[in-house]
PDB file of C-alpha atoms in Angstrom:
ATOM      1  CA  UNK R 297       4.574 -24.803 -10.297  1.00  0.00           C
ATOM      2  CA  UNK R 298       5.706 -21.492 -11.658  1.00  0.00           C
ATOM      3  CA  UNK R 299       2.653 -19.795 -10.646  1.00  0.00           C
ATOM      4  CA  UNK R 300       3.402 -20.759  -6.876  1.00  0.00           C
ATOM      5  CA  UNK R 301       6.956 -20.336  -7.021  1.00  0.00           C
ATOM      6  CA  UNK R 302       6.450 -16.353  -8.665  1.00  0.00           C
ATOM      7  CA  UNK R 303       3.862 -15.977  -5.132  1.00  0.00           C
ATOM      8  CA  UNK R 304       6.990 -16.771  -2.393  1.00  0.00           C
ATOM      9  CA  UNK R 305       9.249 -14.849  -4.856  1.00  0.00           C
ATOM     10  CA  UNK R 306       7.620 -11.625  -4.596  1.00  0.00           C
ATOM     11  CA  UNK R 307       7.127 -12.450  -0.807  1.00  0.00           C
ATOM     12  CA  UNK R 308      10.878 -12.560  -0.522  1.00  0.00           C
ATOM     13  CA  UNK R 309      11.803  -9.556  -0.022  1.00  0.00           C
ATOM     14  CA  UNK R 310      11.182  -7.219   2.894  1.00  0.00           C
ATOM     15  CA  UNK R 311       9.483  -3.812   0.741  1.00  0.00           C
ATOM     16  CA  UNK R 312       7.091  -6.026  -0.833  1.00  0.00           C
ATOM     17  CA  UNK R 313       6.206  -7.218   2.909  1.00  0.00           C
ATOM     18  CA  UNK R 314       5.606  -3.520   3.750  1.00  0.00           C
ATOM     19  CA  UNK R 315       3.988  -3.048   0.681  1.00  0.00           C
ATOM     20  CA  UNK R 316       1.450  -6.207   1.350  1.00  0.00           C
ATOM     21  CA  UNK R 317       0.969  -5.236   4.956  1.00  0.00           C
ATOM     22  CA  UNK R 318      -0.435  -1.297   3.625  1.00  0.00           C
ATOM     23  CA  UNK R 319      -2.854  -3.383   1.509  1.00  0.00           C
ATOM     24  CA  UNK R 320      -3.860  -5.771   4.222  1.00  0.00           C
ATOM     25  CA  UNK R 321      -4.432  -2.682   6.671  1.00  0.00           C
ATOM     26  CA  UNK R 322      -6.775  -1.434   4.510  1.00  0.00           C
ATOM     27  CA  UNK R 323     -10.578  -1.818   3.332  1.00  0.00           C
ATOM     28  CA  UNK R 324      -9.422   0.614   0.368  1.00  0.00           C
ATOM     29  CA  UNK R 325      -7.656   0.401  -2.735  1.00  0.00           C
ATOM     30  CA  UNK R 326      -4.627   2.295  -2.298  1.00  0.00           C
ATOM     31  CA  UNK R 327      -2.547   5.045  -4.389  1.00  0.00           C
ATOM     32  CA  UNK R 328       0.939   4.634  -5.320  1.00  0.00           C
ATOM     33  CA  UNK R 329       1.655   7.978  -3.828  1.00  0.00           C
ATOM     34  CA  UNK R 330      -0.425   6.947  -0.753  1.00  0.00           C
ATOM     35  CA  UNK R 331       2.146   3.858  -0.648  1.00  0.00           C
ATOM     36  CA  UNK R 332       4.761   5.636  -0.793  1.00  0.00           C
ATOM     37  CA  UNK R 333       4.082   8.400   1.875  1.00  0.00           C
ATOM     38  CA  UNK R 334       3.420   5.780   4.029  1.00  0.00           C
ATOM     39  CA  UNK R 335       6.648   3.449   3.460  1.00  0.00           C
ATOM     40  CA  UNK R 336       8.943   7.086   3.058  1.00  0.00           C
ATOM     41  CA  UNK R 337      10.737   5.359   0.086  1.00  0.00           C
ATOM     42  CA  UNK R 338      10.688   6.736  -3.378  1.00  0.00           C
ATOM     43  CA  UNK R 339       8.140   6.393  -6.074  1.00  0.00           C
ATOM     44  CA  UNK R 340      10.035   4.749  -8.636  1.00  0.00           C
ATOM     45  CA  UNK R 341      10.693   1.548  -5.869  1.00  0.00           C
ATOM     46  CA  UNK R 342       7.612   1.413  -5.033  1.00  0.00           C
ATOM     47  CA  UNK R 343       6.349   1.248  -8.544  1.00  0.00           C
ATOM     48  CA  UNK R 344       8.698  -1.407  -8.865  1.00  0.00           C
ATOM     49  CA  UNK R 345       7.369  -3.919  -6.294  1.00  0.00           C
ATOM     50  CA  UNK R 346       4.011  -3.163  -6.981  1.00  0.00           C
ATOM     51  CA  UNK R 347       4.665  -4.056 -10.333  1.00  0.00           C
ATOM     52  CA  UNK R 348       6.241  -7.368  -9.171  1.00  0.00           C
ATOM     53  CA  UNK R 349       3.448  -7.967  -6.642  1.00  0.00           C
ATOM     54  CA  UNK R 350       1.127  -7.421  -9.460  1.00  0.00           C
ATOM     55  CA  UNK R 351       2.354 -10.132 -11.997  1.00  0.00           C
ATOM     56  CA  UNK R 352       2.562 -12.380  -8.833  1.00  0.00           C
ATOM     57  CA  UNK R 353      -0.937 -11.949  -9.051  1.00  0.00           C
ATOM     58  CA  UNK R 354      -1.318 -10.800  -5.348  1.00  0.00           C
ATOM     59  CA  UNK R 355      -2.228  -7.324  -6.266  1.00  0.00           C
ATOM     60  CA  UNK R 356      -4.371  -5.446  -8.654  1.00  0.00           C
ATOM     61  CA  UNK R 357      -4.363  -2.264 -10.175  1.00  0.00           C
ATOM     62  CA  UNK R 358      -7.492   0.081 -11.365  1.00  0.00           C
ATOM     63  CA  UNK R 359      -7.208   3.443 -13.826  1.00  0.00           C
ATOM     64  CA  UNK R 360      -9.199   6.059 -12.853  1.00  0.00           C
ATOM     65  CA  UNK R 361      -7.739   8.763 -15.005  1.00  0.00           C
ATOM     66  CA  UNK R 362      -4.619   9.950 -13.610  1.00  0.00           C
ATOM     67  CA  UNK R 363      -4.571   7.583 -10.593  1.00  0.00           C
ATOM     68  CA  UNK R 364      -3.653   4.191 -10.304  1.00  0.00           C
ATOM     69  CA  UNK R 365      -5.495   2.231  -7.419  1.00  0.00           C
ATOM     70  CA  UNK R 366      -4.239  -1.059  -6.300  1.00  0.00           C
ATOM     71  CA  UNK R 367      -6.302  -3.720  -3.774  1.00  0.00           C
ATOM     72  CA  UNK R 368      -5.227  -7.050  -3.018  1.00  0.00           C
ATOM     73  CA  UNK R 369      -6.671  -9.808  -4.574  1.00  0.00           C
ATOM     74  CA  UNK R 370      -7.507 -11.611  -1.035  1.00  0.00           C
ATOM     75  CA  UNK R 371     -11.030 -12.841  -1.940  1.00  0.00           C
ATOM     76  CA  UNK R 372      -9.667 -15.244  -4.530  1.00  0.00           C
ATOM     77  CA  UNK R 373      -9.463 -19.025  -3.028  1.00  0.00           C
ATOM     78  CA  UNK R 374      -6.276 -19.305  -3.919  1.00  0.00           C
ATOM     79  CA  UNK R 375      -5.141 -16.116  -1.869  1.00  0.00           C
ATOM     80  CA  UNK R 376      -7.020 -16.188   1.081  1.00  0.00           C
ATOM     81  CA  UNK R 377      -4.902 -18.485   3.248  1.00  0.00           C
ATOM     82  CA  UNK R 378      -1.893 -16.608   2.141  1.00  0.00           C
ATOM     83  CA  UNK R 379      -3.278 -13.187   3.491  1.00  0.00           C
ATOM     84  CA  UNK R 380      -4.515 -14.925   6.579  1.00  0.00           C
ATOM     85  CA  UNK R 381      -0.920 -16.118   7.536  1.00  0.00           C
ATOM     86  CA  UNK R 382       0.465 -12.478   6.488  1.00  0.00           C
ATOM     87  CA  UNK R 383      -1.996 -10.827   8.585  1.00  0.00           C
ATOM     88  CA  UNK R 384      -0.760 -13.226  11.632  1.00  0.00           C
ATOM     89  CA  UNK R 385       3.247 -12.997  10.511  1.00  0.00           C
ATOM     90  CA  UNK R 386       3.271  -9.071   9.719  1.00  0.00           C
ATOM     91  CA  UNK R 387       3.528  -8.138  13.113  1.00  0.00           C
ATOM     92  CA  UNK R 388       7.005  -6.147  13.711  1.00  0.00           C
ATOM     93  CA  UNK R 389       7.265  -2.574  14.756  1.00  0.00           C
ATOM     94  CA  UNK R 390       8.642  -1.771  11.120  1.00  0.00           C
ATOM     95  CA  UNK R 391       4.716  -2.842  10.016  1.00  0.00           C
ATOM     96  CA  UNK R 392       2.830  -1.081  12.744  1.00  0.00           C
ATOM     97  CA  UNK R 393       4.739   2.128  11.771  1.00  0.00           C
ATOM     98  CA  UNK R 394       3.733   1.610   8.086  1.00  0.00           C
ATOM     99  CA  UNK R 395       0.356   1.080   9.012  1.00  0.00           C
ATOM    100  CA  UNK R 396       0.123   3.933  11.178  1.00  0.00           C
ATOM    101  CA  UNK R 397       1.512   5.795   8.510  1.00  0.00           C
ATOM    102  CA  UNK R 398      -0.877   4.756   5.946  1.00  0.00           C
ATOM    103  CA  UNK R 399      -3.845   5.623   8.439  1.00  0.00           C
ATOM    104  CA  UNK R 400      -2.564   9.188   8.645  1.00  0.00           C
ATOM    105  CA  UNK R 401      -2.230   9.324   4.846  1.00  0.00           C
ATOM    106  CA  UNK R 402      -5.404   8.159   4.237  1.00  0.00           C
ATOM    107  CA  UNK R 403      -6.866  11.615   6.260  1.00  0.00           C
ATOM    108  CA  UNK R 404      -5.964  13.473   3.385  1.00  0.00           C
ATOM    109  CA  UNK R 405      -8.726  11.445   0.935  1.00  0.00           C
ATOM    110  CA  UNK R 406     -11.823  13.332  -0.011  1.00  0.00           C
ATOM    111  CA  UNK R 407     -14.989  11.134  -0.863  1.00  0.00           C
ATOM    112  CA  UNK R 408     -12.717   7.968  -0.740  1.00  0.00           C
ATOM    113  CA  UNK R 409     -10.344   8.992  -3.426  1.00  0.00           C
ATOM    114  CA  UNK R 410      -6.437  10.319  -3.342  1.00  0.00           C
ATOM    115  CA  UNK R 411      -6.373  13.871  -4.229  1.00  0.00           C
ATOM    116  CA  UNK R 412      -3.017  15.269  -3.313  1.00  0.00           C
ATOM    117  CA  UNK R 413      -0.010  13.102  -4.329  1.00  0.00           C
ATOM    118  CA  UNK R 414       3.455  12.608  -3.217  1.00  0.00           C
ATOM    119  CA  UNK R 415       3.715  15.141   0.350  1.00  0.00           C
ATOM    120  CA  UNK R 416       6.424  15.345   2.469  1.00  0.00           C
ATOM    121  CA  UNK R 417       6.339  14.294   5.767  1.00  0.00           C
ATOM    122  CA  UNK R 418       6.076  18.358   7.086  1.00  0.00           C
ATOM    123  CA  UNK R 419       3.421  18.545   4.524  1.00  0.00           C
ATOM    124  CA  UNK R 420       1.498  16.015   5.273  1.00  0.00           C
ATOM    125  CA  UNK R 421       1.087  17.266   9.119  1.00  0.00           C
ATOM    126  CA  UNK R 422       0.261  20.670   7.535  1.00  0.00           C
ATOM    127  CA  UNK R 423      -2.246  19.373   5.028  1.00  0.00           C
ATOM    128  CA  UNK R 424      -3.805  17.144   8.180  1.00  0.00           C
ATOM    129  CA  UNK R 425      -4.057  20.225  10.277  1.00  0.00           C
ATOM    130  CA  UNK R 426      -5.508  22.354   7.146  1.00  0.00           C
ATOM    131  CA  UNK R 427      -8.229  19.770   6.840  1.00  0.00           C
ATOM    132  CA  UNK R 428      -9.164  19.419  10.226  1.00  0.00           C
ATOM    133  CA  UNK R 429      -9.220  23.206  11.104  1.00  0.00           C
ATOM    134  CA  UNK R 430     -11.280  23.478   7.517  1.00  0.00           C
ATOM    135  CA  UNK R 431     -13.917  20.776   8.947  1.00  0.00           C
ATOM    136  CA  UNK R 432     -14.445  22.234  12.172  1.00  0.00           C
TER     137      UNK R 432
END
């Protein structure tokens, strides 16, 4: 039963339901610093209940060098009811802002990857203009 119980416990709490939402918005594996852009909370949180989500075994993490990528482990039987209900329950205007946050983020990727970090919010306009005056 602990297995089950450590699922609802890292569902219990409201950043981890942002955090799950980003990861259901998105084909991708995400960055931590693509997470965090798009919740506005710091790193060190964020680390923090992806860490929890992770040993919950609802998310996974992949190195590739300095970058940590996570995905969410959906496709697993065992998971794929779960993210069905979340993707019908995460519906507020606090998730649609996160996810709308997360698409704008995600402009900044070149050939599918993260390549800037942690921006500000005035940066990250400025980098999206930058890049789309650069690809014109």
């Amino acid at each position: 039963m602990t297995e089950e119980s450590d699922v609802f416990k890292a569902l219990a709490d409201e950043t981890r339901l942002r955090v799950m939402n980003l990861f259901l918005a998105s084909v991708e594996s995400l960055c931590v610093c693509e997470i965090v852009d798009a919740l506005k909370l710091p790193q060190y949180n964020v680390s923090k209940h992806l860490t929890l989500l992770r040993h919950s075994g609802l998310v996974d993490v992949e190195k590739e060098g300095l970058w940590g990528y996570y995905h969410l482990r959906g496709n697993e039987p065992k998971n794929a009811a779960l993210v069905n209900f979340l993707r019908a329950f995460l519906t507020g205007e606090t998730f649609e802002t996160d996810r709308r946050n997360l698409e704008v983020r995600l402009l900044l990727r070149e050939e599918g990857k993260c390549v800037v970090g942690f921006v500000s919010e005035q940066d990250l306009l400025k980098l999206i203009k930058e890049k789309s005056v650069g690809a014109t």
